[in-house]
Coordinates of C-alpha atoms in Angstrom, one line a residue:
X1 CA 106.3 207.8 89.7
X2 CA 108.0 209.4 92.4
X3 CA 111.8 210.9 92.1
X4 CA 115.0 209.4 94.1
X5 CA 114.9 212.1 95.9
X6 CA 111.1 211.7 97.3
X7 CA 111.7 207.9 97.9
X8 CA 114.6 208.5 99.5
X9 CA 113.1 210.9 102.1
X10 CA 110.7 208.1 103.4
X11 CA 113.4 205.6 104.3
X12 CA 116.7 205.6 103.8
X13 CA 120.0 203.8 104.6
X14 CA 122.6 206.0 106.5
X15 CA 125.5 206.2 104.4
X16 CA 128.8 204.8 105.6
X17 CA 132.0 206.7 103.6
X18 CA 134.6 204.2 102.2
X19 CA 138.0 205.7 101.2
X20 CA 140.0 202.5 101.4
X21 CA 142.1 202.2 98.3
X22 CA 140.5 198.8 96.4
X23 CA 142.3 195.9 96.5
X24 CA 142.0 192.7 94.1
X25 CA 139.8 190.0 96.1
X26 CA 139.1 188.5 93.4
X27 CA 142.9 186.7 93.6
X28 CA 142.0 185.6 97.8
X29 CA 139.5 183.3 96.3
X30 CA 140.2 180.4 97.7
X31 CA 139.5 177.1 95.0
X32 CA 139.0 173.7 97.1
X33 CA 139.3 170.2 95.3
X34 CA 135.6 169.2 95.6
X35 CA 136.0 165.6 95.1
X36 CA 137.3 165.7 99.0
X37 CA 134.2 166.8 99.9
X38 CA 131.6 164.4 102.0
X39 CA 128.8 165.0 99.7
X40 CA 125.0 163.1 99.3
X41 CA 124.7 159.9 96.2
X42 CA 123.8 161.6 93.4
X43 CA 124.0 159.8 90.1
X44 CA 125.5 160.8 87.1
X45 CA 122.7 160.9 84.7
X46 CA 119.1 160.9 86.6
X47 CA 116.9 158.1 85.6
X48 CA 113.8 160.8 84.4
X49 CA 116.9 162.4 82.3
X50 CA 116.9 159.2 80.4
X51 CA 113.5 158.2 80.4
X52 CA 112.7 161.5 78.7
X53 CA 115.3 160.5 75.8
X54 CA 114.4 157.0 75.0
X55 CA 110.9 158.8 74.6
X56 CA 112.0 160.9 72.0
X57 CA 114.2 158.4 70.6
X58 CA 110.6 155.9 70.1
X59 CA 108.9 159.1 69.2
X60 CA 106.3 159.1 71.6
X61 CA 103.4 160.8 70.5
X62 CA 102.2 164.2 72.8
X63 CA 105.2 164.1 74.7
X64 CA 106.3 167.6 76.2
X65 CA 108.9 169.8 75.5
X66 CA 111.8 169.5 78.1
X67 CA 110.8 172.1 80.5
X68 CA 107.1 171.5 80.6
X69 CA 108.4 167.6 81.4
X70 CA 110.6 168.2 83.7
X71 CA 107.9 170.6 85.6
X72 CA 105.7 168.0 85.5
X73 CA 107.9 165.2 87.0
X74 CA 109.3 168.2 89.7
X75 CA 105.4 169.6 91.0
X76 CA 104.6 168.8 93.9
X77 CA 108.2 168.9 95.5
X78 CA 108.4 170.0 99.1
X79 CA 110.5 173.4 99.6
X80 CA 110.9 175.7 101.7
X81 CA 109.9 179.2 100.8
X82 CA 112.1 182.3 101.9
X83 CA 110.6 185.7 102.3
X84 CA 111.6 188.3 99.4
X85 CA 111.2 192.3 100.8
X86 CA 112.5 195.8 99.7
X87 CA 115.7 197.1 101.6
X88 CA 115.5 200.8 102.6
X89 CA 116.9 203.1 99.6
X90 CA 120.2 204.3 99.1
X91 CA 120.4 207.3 97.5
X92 CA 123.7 207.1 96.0
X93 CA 125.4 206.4 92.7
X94 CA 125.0 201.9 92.8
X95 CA 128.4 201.7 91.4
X96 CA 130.3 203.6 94.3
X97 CA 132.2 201.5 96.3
X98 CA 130.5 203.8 99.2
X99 CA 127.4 202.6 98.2
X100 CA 128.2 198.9 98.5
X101 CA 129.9 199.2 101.5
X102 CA 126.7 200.9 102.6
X103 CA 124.5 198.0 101.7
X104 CA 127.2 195.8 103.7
X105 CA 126.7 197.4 106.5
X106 CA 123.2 197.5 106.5
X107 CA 122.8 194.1 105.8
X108 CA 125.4 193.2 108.9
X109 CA 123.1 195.3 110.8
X110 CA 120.0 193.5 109.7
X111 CA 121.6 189.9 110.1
X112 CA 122.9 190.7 113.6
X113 CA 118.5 191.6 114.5
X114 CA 117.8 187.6 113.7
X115 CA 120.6 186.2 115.5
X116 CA 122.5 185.2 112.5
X117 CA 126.2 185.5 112.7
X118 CA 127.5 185.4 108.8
X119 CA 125.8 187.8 106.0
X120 CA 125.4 186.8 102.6
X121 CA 125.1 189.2 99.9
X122 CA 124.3 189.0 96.3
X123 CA 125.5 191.0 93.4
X124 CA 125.8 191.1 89.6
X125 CA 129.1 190.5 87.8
X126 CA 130.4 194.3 88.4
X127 CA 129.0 194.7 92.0
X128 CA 130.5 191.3 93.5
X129 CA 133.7 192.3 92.1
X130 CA 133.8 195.4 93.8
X131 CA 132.5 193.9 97.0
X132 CA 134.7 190.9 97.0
X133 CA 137.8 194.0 96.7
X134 CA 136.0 196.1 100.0
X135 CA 135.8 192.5 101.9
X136 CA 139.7 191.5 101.0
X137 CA 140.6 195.1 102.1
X138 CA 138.4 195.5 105.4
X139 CA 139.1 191.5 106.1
X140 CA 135.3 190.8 106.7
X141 CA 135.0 186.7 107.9
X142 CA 131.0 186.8 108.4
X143 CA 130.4 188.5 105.1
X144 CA 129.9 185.6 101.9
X145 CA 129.5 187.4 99.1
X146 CA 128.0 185.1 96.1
X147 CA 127.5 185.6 92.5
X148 CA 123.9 186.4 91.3
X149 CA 121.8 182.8 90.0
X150 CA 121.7 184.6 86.4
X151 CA 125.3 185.5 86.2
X152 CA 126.3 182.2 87.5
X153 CA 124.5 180.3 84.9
X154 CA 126.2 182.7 82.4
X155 CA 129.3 181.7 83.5
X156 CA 128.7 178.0 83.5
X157 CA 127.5 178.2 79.7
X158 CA 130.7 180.1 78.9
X159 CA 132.2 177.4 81.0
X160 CA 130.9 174.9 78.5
X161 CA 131.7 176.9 75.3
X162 CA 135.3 176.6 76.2
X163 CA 135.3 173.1 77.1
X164 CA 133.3 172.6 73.7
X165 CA 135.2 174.4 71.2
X166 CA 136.4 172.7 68.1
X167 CA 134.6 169.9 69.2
X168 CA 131.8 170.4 66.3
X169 CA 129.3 172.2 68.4
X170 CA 129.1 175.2 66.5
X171 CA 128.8 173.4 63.4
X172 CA 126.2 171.6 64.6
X173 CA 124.3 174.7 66.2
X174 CA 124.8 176.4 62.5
X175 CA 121.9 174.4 61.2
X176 CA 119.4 176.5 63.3
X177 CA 121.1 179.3 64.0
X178 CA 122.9 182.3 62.4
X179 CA 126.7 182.1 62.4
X180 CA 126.8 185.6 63.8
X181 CA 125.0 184.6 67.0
X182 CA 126.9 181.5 67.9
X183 CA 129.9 183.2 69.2
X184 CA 127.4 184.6 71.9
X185 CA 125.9 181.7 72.6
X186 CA 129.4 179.8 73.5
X187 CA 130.1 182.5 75.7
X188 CA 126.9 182.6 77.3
X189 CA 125.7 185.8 76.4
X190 CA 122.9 185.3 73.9
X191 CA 121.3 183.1 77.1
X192 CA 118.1 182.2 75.8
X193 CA 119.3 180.9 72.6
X194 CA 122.2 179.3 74.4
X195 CA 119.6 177.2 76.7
X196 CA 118.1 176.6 73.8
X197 CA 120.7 175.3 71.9
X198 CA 121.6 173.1 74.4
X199 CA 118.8 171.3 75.1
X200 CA 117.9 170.3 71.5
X201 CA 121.7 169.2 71.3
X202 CA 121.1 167.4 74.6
X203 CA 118.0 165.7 72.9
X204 CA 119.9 165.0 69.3
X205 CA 122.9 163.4 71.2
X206 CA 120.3 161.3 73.5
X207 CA 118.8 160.2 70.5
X208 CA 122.1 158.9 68.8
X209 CA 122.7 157.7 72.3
X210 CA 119.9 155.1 72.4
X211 CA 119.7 154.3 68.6
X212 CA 123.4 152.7 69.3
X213 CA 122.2 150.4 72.3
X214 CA 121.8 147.1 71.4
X215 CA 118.6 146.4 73.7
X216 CA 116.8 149.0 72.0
X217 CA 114.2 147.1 70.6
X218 CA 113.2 145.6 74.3
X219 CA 113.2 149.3 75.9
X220 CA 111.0 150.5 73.0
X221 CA 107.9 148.1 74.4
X222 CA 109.4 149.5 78.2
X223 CA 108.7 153.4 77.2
X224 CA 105.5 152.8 75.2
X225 CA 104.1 151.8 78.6
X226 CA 105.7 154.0 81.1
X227 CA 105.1 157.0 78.8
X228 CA 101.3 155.6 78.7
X229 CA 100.9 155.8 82.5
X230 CA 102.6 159.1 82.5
X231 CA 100.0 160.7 80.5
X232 CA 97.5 159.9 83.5
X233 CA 99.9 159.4 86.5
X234 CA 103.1 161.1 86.1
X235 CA 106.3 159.8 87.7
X236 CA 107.9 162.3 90.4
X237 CA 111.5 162.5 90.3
X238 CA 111.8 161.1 93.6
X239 CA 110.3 157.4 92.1
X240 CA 113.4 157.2 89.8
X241 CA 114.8 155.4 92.6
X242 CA 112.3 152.8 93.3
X243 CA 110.9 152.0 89.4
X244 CA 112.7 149.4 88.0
X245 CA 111.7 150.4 84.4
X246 CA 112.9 154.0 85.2
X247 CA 116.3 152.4 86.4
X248 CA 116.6 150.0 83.8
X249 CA 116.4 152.7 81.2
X250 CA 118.7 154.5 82.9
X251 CA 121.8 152.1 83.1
X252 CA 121.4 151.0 80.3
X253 CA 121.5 154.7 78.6
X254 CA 124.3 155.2 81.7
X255 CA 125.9 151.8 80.6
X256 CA 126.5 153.0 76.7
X257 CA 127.8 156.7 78.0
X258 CA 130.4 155.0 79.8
X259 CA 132.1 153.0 76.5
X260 CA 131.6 156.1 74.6
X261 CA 133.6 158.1 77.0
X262 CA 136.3 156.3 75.8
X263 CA 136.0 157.7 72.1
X264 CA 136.7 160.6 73.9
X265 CA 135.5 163.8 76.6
X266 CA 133.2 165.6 73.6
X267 CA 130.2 163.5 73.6
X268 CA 129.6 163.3 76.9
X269 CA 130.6 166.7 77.8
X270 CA 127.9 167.8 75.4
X271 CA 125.2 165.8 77.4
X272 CA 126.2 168.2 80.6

């Protein structure tokens, strides 16, 4: 494997000094009140969500785990696929703010050559902070600096740990996990255990869910043959909408979430 210093002589970015004392951006963030925002139907709990539940609740035989279900009832969705290529090599220190003012500047540079007028950038925890102080000091408008997808999911399962706490979840995460690694796993930290964790509580709670519905016994006969087509032809997310089985299930399960929200925020804060 080649050194820096090889790499670097091939292709490199020209470094741009930065001196400017830092400055906190992180207080110019500017929080909005989303519910004012125009924004496309989306329901609260999707009808495969559901579906998925009651079939765990009737104990459907050969029925996937939650990711390879949800991958099933997702392939085949249209997308568009953006193009993913190396950046010429800085060959500085990555924590220096000159270096991430460097990588500003060169990604202005490269958004100006496709006609593009605002720059997004991407950085870890540490780096975005840094950048979000270099943007609040050089008052950069085109340049959106956003959270990496891995830290932001991080933050959203601390998010949840905080809502959650003393509401029984660790307890409950204590029967299949060491005590020791719980703490982690309500911040976020431990992630895979965390996603984990969540999604069998996600399942248990569904279950308890649709065992207190009082039409229970008519959906089991519902599932049975839904889940009996899926094996051959399985529903896409976008038939939620058009299935009447698949919406039945789903107000119904939507229907009994509603009256239990009134016991209070913990149960259906859980299902999130």
């Amino acid at each position: 494997m080649p050194s820096a210093n090889i790499l670097a002589k091939q292709e490199q970015t020209p470094i741009f000094p930065y001196v400017e004392p830092p400055k906190e951006g992180l207080k110019l963030i500017e929080f909005i009140n989303t519910n004012l925002l125009t924004m496309v139907y989306m329901p609260l709990f999707a009808p495969t969500y559901s579906t998925y539940l009651w079939a765990k609740y009737v104990d459907r035989v050969n029925l996937p785990a939650w990711r390879d279900f949800m991958e099933i009832c997702s392939e085949n969705e249209s997308f568009q696929r953006s193009g993913v290529q190396c950046q010429q090599f800085i060959n500085e220190v990555p924590s220096s703010l000159m270096t991430i003012y460097t990588s500003i500047m060169h990604a202005k540079s490269e958004t100006r050559k496709y006609g593009q007028k605002t720059t997004i950038l991407t950085y870890d925890v540490s780096l975005y902070m840094k950048c979000r102080d270099i943007i609040a000091k050089l008052m950069l408008p085109d340049v959106f600096v956003r959270l990496g997808g891995f830290h932001m999911l991080v933050s959203f399962l601390g998010a949840i740990g905080i809502i959650m706490g003393g509401s029984g979840l660790e307890s409950m995460w204590e029967l299949a996990y060491a005590r020791e690694s719980i703490k982690k796993m309500m911040d976020g930290h431990d992630y895979s255990r965390a996603v984990r964790a969540h999604i069998l509580t996600f399942t248990a709670l569904g279950i308890v869910i649709c065992d207190s519905i009082e039409e229970k016994c008519e959906i089991k006969g519902v599932i049975a043959s839904l889940m009996h087509v899926w094996q051959k032809n399985p529903f896409k997310l976008g038939d939620s909408d058009s299935d009447k089985d698949l919406k039945k299930t789903s107000d119904l399960f939507y229907t009994k979430m509603k009256q239990l929200k009134n016991n209070g925020p913990t149960v259906v804060g859980a299902l999130h």
